[in-house]
């Protein structure tokens, strides 16, 4: 390999999915050879002002898999003649084959897939059905090449491992979930072995069926773990490592080896990764749900900067996450690396697609220097022994003695000693593993495979009985867990000491030790639950609460225990695969049923669709009528013109005939003709022709005017119908998005409540729908989660915040199950997922005022309803909108009044907004009432002064004048909208609760009686220290405890000092050491900071430290 070879990057575009088709998504992606083209969708084009800008990204390959394919009789998707469709085989030939070629040459290789959830990563990596992805095809190809090896002196050894990284824990997927260490495996580094996973199980394989069985075992264990731990598969990274060893027997009996580590990585979904408004280039991981992706983006950015020469001495933060640590060689070391990015072509996913393209564009700048890994095994074993001996010497342990002589009592030294001992144990384990022959490894793997096959056979035998099979959002993990119901009673619940293990063992929020029971008798299965389990057991979305007799299960029923979803399968009726393939059962269906009860009903959605179809029909009829009227008008004009021409021709012929007759009669009678009579006749004829011409023109003008009027009416009706149809189409799309958001939020709310109940917390969450009025024709609806305590609303969360907090709650619950529930009781506020500053001030409601009176230059006084976010009336607001004269006085004189609004263009227009009073406000919110509103293009809202105290009918008497000079067309459009006033007040219940909480916190942090608080002393400020001057004006007052260098404001404290060991104390509260900034914020604090950035506009200032009793979610990393 040439030095500094770049990472290869490919882009793949998938077809539209069902959701995108329903939302009417437009195609915004195309490919031209190796270049991927991204078109601005209409909404982005309008906002940016750049129009339909075309962005181009060139990679090593761009695969068009959106359309142009057909399924053959086996189900394989192949390209139709003449199309540019890239099938699975083409993707493997382009990238997968390169991986194997590099492995055969002895290079380490890595291939990883990146993209948002649902973009097609797993399809490219694993595939479905006959459309096998890169992983299975590569595994099959390895043994095809091995079988074709002609050299008897060359043998091959293949070892496979499979791990998953979820929530920064590395789990071995070849080990059952019950046998794994709770905190996962450690990633270590050795001078000889490089970076490796300590304790990972490697399985020797000698054929494609054996490696396929290992993959199946890993997938099944992954399903068990994700189901029992309620983990989300789209948040986990799966790493398959194939250790490919070529052993050459040399002359004289010596042997040589070439070892290649092939890492095949399916990354978690990146839909939460977006650009920060501050830097524009750095990726942030939404809500910090997946720290690994955030760290990976940071590593790729810094490697790209290093490769392009921006910063040659930059430190690459590989240790920021387990994923980047594991992929260190692949990203910036001695490995040949390929990255496949999957993107959605839909305009609705434009931002995520653009983010992925920019991510990949940076990755292709990374350069690696791979080397062939060709070392004799004896030399490697000797080097490992030497490294092991060095480690023992470092910690003062004699190889022949059982103990060491360090005698250190310092915590840091003890921790370092423990870490070195773990490294020694790991190296000794690696030595023992390397000294075993491959034959022994194959025998062990075969025994393990036979045991697994026997267990699988026994399980499959049980599947002849009625059973439940798991449902997972990842199709690859669906139908992997099956629990049979034998004759008699089967218990379902959480394993607990003293009560025995239930036949169906589950865990997670909402699962109780005695959760439910299924009785299989008389050819049917009846599920029943009592107590707490009844409220969290659902069949087809209906809870078993109040159904003591139970529910008869039917083939295809969806059953939910807490947050675990299953389908009931009756083998006498059909198989689970039939239910899934036919679409009768799916994870989305089960989750939708589980969250049913809120949101638009099927009848409402059906009525909306029927209304949309009716409007489409009206539009079509109006267009047809318009076309028909146009053709009828044209036909009528042609007919009238033809009639006139015929009449004119007839008159002309009659006159000529009469004239000829008279001429002939006069010629026969006398030669002398009365020329004057002929002239008179000619004049009469000309006058008649002129009269006919005028009549025709009048009739033609009248017909044209009538036709034009009719066409105008029809066109106006058609435009109105089109506008109504578009409005209702947008409404239908909004309803679909609302339904989708509700189906996402409501299960999370239920899960949060279940976890809070298990943690014995008093907080409860409720799903709320907020109506947003923005001054336009139609408002919008947002879904929020309100956090309540004893009926008092504490605060509200957006769906993004809710998802993050549920993730944190899962972590807390898992820690409580491992370490005891004291963990939850000892949490600081910033580490508590259910803590936020209490939202004392709340939005009472929104009121709208029409501005059209300003177009007519008349004064308007409004008594408008204040509508709460739930859509209920919450009072009245008196507002007056008064136009101003040119001198700025109220009222417009007659001389300044214009006839048409367009006449105001270029002129000067002033108005006065007078907010008089509010009335009938809710009693609990009518405290310190204030109003704010936005006028035209002003960025900051205008504030109406607060009326202090409790007042249900506050009087504001607020007036403010606005002048627009000159009036523009945009301002005239604004005057056709509404002015929106937002009324706020303090919740008396929340205010009382907040005061009691703050009082309790102050009492807890108060110094003991009799303790003297040291007086502050002066210390030079940073400015004076830099300038070298110590003038009296540059002295700042600080606590005496900050005299040490580590105590300087903003400095990093000494980790070994007593102050640092004691911790920062309560957040925002006084400590013995003074208010020292923490050098290392907690993971929860970092997550909250990312969560806040996600929910705030780009570039927004961070929350000030000290808000809400000194507590804040903002933090600084020093």
mmCIF file of N, CA and C in Angstrom, residues 493-575:
data_model
loop_
_atom_site.group_PDB
_atom_site.id
_atom_site.type_symbol
_atom_site.label_atom_id
_atom_site.label_comp_id
_atom_site.label_asym_id
_atom_site.label_seq_id
_atom_site.Cartn_x
_atom_site.Cartn_y
_atom_site.Cartn_z
ATOM 1 N N UNK A 493 -42.685 -12.965 34.247
ATOM 2 C CA UNK A 493 -42.320 -11.937 35.209
ATOM 3 C C UNK A 493 -40.830 -11.735 35.310
ATOM 4 N N UNK A 494 -40.452 -10.957 36.285
ATOM 5 C CA UNK A 494 -39.046 -10.633 36.511
ATOM 6 C C UNK A 494 -38.463 -11.619 37.522
ATOM 7 N N UNK A 495 -37.275 -12.170 37.238
ATOM 8 C CA UNK A 495 -36.652 -13.071 38.214
ATOM 9 C C UNK A 495 -36.356 -12.334 39.510
ATOM 10 N N UNK A 496 -36.662 -12.966 40.624
ATOM 11 C CA UNK A 496 -36.389 -12.359 41.933
ATOM 12 C C UNK A 496 -36.031 -13.454 42.920
ATOM 13 N N UNK A 497 -35.262 -13.060 43.915
ATOM 14 C CA UNK A 497 -34.815 -14.027 44.913
ATOM 15 C C UNK A 497 -35.987 -14.478 45.778
ATOM 16 N N UNK A 498 -36.034 -15.777 46.046
ATOM 17 C CA UNK A 498 -37.043 -16.312 46.951
ATOM 18 C C UNK A 498 -38.342 -16.689 46.279
ATOM 19 N N UNK A 499 -38.578 -16.203 45.036
ATOM 20 C CA UNK A 499 -39.845 -16.516 44.383
ATOM 21 C C UNK A 499 -39.654 -17.457 43.199
ATOM 22 N N UNK A 500 -38.410 -17.853 42.943
ATOM 23 C CA UNK A 500 -38.155 -18.733 41.821
ATOM 24 C C UNK A 500 -38.185 -17.973 40.516
ATOM 25 N N UNK A 501 -37.587 -18.593 39.522
ATOM 26 C CA UNK A 501 -37.516 -17.952 38.205
ATOM 27 C C UNK A 501 -38.751 -18.311 37.391
ATOM 28 N N UNK A 502 -39.472 -17.336 36.850
ATOM 29 C CA UNK A 502 -40.646 -17.652 36.026
ATOM 30 C C UNK A 502 -40.226 -18.315 34.721
ATOM 31 N N UNK A 503 -41.152 -19.049 34.108
ATOM 32 C CA UNK A 503 -40.843 -19.735 32.851
ATOM 33 C C UNK A 503 -40.491 -18.738 31.740
ATOM 34 N N UNK A 504 -41.148 -17.569 31.728
ATOM 35 C CA UNK A 504 -40.812 -16.502 30.778
ATOM 36 C C UNK A 504 -40.226 -15.364 31.595
ATOM 37 N N UNK A 505 -38.887 -15.250 31.584
ATOM 38 C CA UNK A 505 -38.195 -14.262 32.406
ATOM 39 C C UNK A 505 -37.943 -13.002 31.584
ATOM 40 N N UNK A 506 -38.493 -11.885 32.049
ATOM 41 C CA UNK A 506 -38.304 -10.599 31.410
ATOM 42 C C UNK A 506 -37.800 -9.613 32.447
ATOM 43 N N UNK A 507 -37.279 -8.484 31.984
ATOM 44 C CA UNK A 507 -36.891 -7.419 32.899
ATOM 45 C C UNK A 507 -37.100 -6.101 32.210
ATOM 46 N N UNK A 508 -36.957 -5.029 32.966
ATOM 47 C CA UNK A 508 -37.191 -3.713 32.400
ATOM 48 C C UNK A 508 -38.304 -3.002 33.134
ATOM 49 N N UNK A 509 -38.543 -1.732 32.800
ATOM 50 C CA UNK A 509 -39.580 -0.967 33.495
ATOM 51 C C UNK A 509 -40.963 -1.556 33.270
ATOM 52 N N UNK A 510 -41.745 -1.634 34.335
ATOM 53 C CA UNK A 510 -43.113 -2.134 34.220
ATOM 54 C C UNK A 510 -43.235 -3.632 34.326
ATOM 55 N N UNK A 511 -42.116 -4.363 34.477
ATOM 56 C CA UNK A 511 -42.160 -5.817 34.619
ATOM 57 C C UNK A 511 -42.068 -6.155 36.110
ATOM 58 N N UNK A 512 -43.034 -6.930 36.615
ATOM 59 C CA UNK A 512 -43.109 -7.276 38.031
ATOM 60 C C UNK A 512 -42.777 -8.759 38.224
ATOM 61 N N UNK A 513 -42.372 -9.155 39.428
ATOM 62 C CA UNK A 513 -42.032 -10.573 39.660
ATOM 63 C C UNK A 513 -43.172 -11.517 39.308
ATOM 64 N N UNK A 514 -44.391 -11.191 39.705
ATOM 65 C CA UNK A 514 -45.562 -11.987 39.342
ATOM 66 C C UNK A 514 -46.392 -11.142 38.374
ATOM 67 N N UNK A 515 -45.950 -11.116 37.124
ATOM 68 C CA UNK A 515 -46.523 -10.150 36.187
ATOM 69 C C UNK A 515 -47.810 -10.667 35.543
ATOM 70 N N UNK A 516 -47.725 -11.834 34.915
ATOM 71 C CA UNK A 516 -48.893 -12.380 34.217
ATOM 72 C C UNK A 516 -48.783 -13.893 34.174
ATOM 73 N N UNK A 517 -49.884 -14.513 33.828
ATOM 74 C CA UNK A 517 -49.937 -15.969 33.722
ATOM 75 C C UNK A 517 -50.704 -16.349 32.459
ATOM 76 N N UNK A 518 -50.182 -17.345 31.746
ATOM 77 C CA UNK A 518 -50.865 -17.879 30.568
ATOM 78 C C UNK A 518 -51.225 -19.332 30.860
ATOM 79 N N UNK A 519 -52.493 -19.668 30.712
ATOM 80 C CA UNK A 519 -52.970 -21.029 30.939
ATOM 81 C C UNK A 519 -53.314 -21.636 29.587
ATOM 82 N N UNK A 520 -52.617 -22.732 29.267
ATOM 83 C CA UNK A 520 -52.854 -23.453 28.016
ATOM 84 C C UNK A 520 -53.671 -24.696 28.356
ATOM 85 N N UNK A 521 -54.948 -24.652 27.994
ATOM 86 C CA UNK A 521 -55.837 -25.786 28.304
ATOM 87 C C UNK A 521 -56.970 -25.812 27.284
ATOM 88 N N UNK A 522 -57.441 -27.001 27.010
ATOM 89 C CA UNK A 522 -58.588 -27.204 26.106
ATOM 90 C C UNK A 522 -58.348 -26.562 24.748
ATOM 91 N N UNK A 523 -57.092 -26.627 24.292
ATOM 92 C CA UNK A 523 -56.783 -26.139 22.949
ATOM 93 C C UNK A 523 -56.734 -24.635 22.819
ATOM 94 N N UNK A 524 -56.711 -23.899 23.920
ATOM 95 C CA UNK A 524 -56.644 -22.441 23.856
ATOM 96 C C UNK A 524 -55.767 -21.887 24.950
ATOM 97 N N UNK A 525 -55.293 -20.655 24.746
ATOM 98 C CA UNK A 525 -54.436 -19.986 25.721
ATOM 99 C C UNK A 525 -55.148 -18.744 26.243
ATOM 100 N N UNK A 526 -55.204 -18.617 27.569
ATOM 101 C CA UNK A 526 -55.834 -17.469 28.216
ATOM 102 C C UNK A 526 -54.777 -16.765 29.048
ATOM 103 N N UNK A 527 -54.599 -15.457 28.788
ATOM 104 C CA UNK A 527 -53.641 -14.671 29.552
ATOM 105 C C UNK A 527 -54.393 -13.841 30.575
ATOM 106 N N UNK A 528 -53.846 -13.788 31.800
ATOM 107 C CA UNK A 528 -54.473 -13.020 32.867
ATOM 108 C C UNK A 528 -53.379 -12.387 33.713
ATOM 109 N N UNK A 529 -53.747 -11.301 34.385
ATOM 110 C CA UNK A 529 -52.805 -10.605 35.261
ATOM 111 C C UNK A 529 -53.591 -9.932 36.370
ATOM 112 N N UNK A 530 -53.014 -9.878 37.519
ATOM 113 C CA UNK A 530 -53.645 -9.223 38.667
ATOM 114 C C UNK A 530 -52.634 -8.269 39.287
ATOM 115 N N UNK A 531 -53.141 -7.338 40.067
ATOM 116 C CA UNK A 531 -52.262 -6.402 40.757
ATOM 117 C C UNK A 531 -51.606 -5.439 39.794
ATOM 118 N N UNK A 532 -50.326 -5.121 40.092
ATOM 119 C CA UNK A 532 -49.607 -4.138 39.281
ATOM 120 C C UNK A 532 -49.391 -4.607 37.848
ATOM 121 N N UNK A 533 -49.255 -5.928 37.651
ATOM 122 C CA UNK A 533 -49.002 -6.437 36.308
ATOM 123 C C UNK A 533 -50.147 -6.208 35.352
ATOM 124 N N UNK A 534 -51.390 -6.128 35.852
ATOM 125 C CA UNK A 534 -52.553 -5.950 34.976
ATOM 126 C C UNK A 534 -52.516 -4.608 34.267
ATOM 127 N N UNK A 535 -51.978 -3.571 34.930
ATOM 128 C CA UNK A 535 -51.951 -2.232 34.338
ATOM 129 C C UNK A 535 -50.893 -2.106 33.261
ATOM 130 N N UNK A 536 -49.917 -3.010 33.253
ATOM 131 C CA UNK A 536 -48.837 -2.902 32.262
ATOM 132 C C UNK A 536 -48.794 -4.118 31.345
ATOM 133 N N UNK A 537 -49.894 -4.850 31.261
ATOM 134 C CA UNK A 537 -50.016 -5.952 30.311
ATOM 135 C C UNK A 537 -51.125 -5.609 29.326
ATOM 136 N N UNK A 538 -50.808 -5.664 28.041
ATOM 137 C CA UNK A 538 -51.746 -5.242 27.009
ATOM 138 C C UNK A 538 -51.889 -6.322 25.949
ATOM 139 N N UNK A 539 -53.107 -6.512 25.480
ATOM 140 C CA UNK A 539 -53.382 -7.391 24.347
ATOM 141 C C UNK A 539 -54.056 -6.545 23.275
ATOM 142 N N UNK A 540 -53.383 -6.384 22.146
ATOM 143 C CA UNK A 540 -53.881 -5.536 21.050
ATOM 144 C C UNK A 540 -54.178 -4.123 21.540
ATOM 145 N N UNK A 541 -53.347 -3.609 22.449
ATOM 146 C CA UNK A 541 -53.482 -2.245 22.938
ATOM 147 C C UNK A 541 -54.406 -2.076 24.110
ATOM 148 N N UNK A 542 -55.146 -3.114 24.519
ATOM 149 C CA UNK A 542 -56.093 -3.025 25.633
ATOM 150 C C UNK A 542 -55.460 -3.628 26.877
ATOM 151 N N UNK A 543 -55.484 -2.872 27.979
ATOM 152 C CA UNK A 543 -54.890 -3.348 29.227
ATOM 153 C C UNK A 543 -55.754 -4.442 29.839
ATOM 154 N N UNK A 544 -55.113 -5.333 30.618
ATOM 155 C CA UNK A 544 -55.840 -6.409 31.291
ATOM 156 C C UNK A 544 -56.430 -5.959 32.620
ATOM 157 N N UNK A 545 -56.253 -4.688 32.947
ATOM 158 C CA UNK A 545 -56.782 -4.164 34.201
ATOM 159 C C UNK A 545 -58.305 -4.295 34.211
ATOM 160 N N UNK A 546 -58.836 -4.892 35.257
ATOM 161 C CA UNK A 546 -60.275 -5.065 35.370
ATOM 162 C C UNK A 546 -60.813 -6.297 34.663
ATOM 163 N N UNK A 547 -59.899 -7.117 34.123
ATOM 164 C CA UNK A 547 -60.317 -8.339 33.419
ATOM 165 C C UNK A 547 -59.771 -9.543 34.181
ATOM 166 N N UNK A 548 -60.395 -9.822 35.315
ATOM 167 C CA UNK A 548 -59.910 -10.900 36.177
ATOM 168 C C UNK A 548 -59.993 -12.253 35.503
ATOM 169 N N UNK A 549 -60.968 -12.438 34.600
ATOM 170 C CA UNK A 549 -61.120 -13.733 33.931
ATOM 171 C C UNK A 549 -60.082 -13.943 32.843
ATOM 172 N N UNK A 550 -59.366 -12.861 32.474
ATOM 173 C CA UNK A 550 -58.332 -12.976 31.463
ATOM 174 C C UNK A 550 -58.856 -12.764 30.056
ATOM 175 N N UNK A 551 -57.966 -12.926 29.071
ATOM 176 C CA UNK A 551 -58.292 -12.712 27.656
ATOM 177 C C UNK A 551 -57.823 -13.916 26.867
ATOM 178 N N UNK A 552 -58.690 -14.432 26.009
ATOM 179 C CA UNK A 552 -58.340 -15.546 25.125
ATOM 180 C C UNK A 552 -57.429 -15.031 24.015
ATOM 181 N N UNK A 553 -56.255 -15.625 23.860
ATOM 182 C CA UNK A 553 -55.303 -15.208 22.833
ATOM 183 C C UNK A 553 -55.641 -15.856 21.501
ATOM 184 N N UNK A 554 -55.529 -15.054 20.435
ATOM 185 C CA UNK A 554 -55.816 -15.500 19.078
ATOM 186 C C UNK A 554 -54.558 -15.321 18.240
ATOM 187 N N UNK A 555 -54.363 -16.182 17.289
ATOM 188 C CA UNK A 555 -53.196 -16.137 16.410
ATOM 189 C C UNK A 555 -53.042 -14.736 15.807
ATOM 190 N N UNK A 556 -51.872 -14.125 16.031
ATOM 191 C CA UNK A 556 -51.610 -12.787 15.500
ATOM 192 C C UNK A 556 -51.829 -11.676 16.497
ATOM 193 N N UNK A 557 -52.309 -11.995 17.714
ATOM 194 C CA UNK A 557 -52.503 -10.961 18.730
ATOM 195 C C UNK A 557 -51.164 -10.344 19.115
ATOM 196 N N UNK A 558 -51.178 -9.011 19.354
ATOM 197 C CA UNK A 558 -49.999 -8.317 19.838
ATOM 198 C C UNK A 558 -50.101 -8.211 21.360
ATOM 199 N N UNK A 559 -49.044 -8.693 22.034
ATOM 200 C CA UNK A 559 -49.032 -8.708 23.499
ATOM 201 C C UNK A 559 -47.852 -7.878 23.978
ATOM 202 N N UNK A 560 -48.112 -6.964 24.939
ATOM 203 C CA UNK A 560 -47.060 -6.113 25.497
ATOM 204 C C UNK A 560 -46.979 -6.311 26.997
ATOM 205 N N UNK A 561 -45.762 -6.562 27.474
ATOM 206 C CA UNK A 561 -45.483 -6.627 28.910
ATOM 207 C C UNK A 561 -44.555 -5.457 29.225
ATOM 208 N N UNK A 562 -45.083 -4.436 29.903
ATOM 209 C CA UNK A 562 -44.277 -3.238 30.113
ATOM 210 C C UNK A 562 -43.949 -2.618 28.769
ATOM 211 N N UNK A 563 -42.662 -2.604 28.425
ATOM 212 C CA UNK A 563 -42.225 -2.073 27.140
ATOM 213 C C UNK A 563 -41.677 -3.167 26.223
ATOM 214 N N UNK A 564 -41.981 -4.437 26.533
ATOM 215 C CA UNK A 564 -41.550 -5.566 25.704
ATOM 216 C C UNK A 564 -42.728 -6.007 24.836
ATOM 217 N N UNK A 565 -42.509 -6.077 23.531
ATOM 218 C CA UNK A 565 -43.589 -6.371 22.594
ATOM 219 C C UNK A 565 -43.418 -7.775 22.000
ATOM 220 N N UNK A 566 -44.525 -8.512 21.929
ATOM 221 C CA UNK A 566 -44.530 -9.867 21.385
ATOM 222 C C UNK A 566 -45.774 -10.048 20.510
ATOM 223 N N UNK A 567 -45.750 -11.115 19.722
ATOM 224 C CA UNK A 567 -46.947 -11.539 18.992
ATOM 225 C C UNK A 567 -47.246 -12.982 19.380
ATOM 226 N N UNK A 568 -48.523 -13.308 19.464
ATOM 227 C CA UNK A 568 -48.936 -14.662 19.817
ATOM 228 C C UNK A 568 -49.047 -15.493 18.551
ATOM 229 N N UNK A 569 -48.431 -16.666 18.582
ATOM 230 C CA UNK A 569 -48.405 -17.551 17.416
ATOM 231 C C UNK A 569 -49.048 -18.879 17.787
ATOM 232 N N UNK A 570 -50.053 -19.264 17.023
ATOM 233 C CA UNK A 570 -50.698 -20.571 17.180
ATOM 234 C C UNK A 570 -50.294 -21.426 15.981
ATOM 235 N N UNK A 571 -49.357 -22.365 16.156
ATOM 236 C CA UNK A 571 -48.875 -23.156 15.016
ATOM 237 C C UNK A 571 -49.985 -23.901 14.278
ATOM 238 N N UNK A 572 -51.097 -24.166 14.952
ATOM 239 C CA UNK A 572 -52.197 -24.846 14.274
ATOM 240 C C UNK A 572 -52.836 -23.959 13.223
ATOM 241 N N UNK A 573 -52.656 -22.638 13.346
ATOM 242 C CA UNK A 573 -53.251 -21.688 12.404
ATOM 243 C C UNK A 573 -52.236 -21.196 11.380
ATOM 244 N N UNK A 574 -51.014 -20.896 11.828
ATOM 245 C CA UNK A 574 -49.995 -20.367 10.915
ATOM 246 C C UNK A 574 -48.685 -20.154 11.635
ATOM 247 N N UNK A 575 -47.711 -19.627 10.891
ATOM 248 C CA UNK A 575 -46.375 -19.410 11.425
ATOM 249 C C UNK A 575 -46.133 -17.918 11.635
#
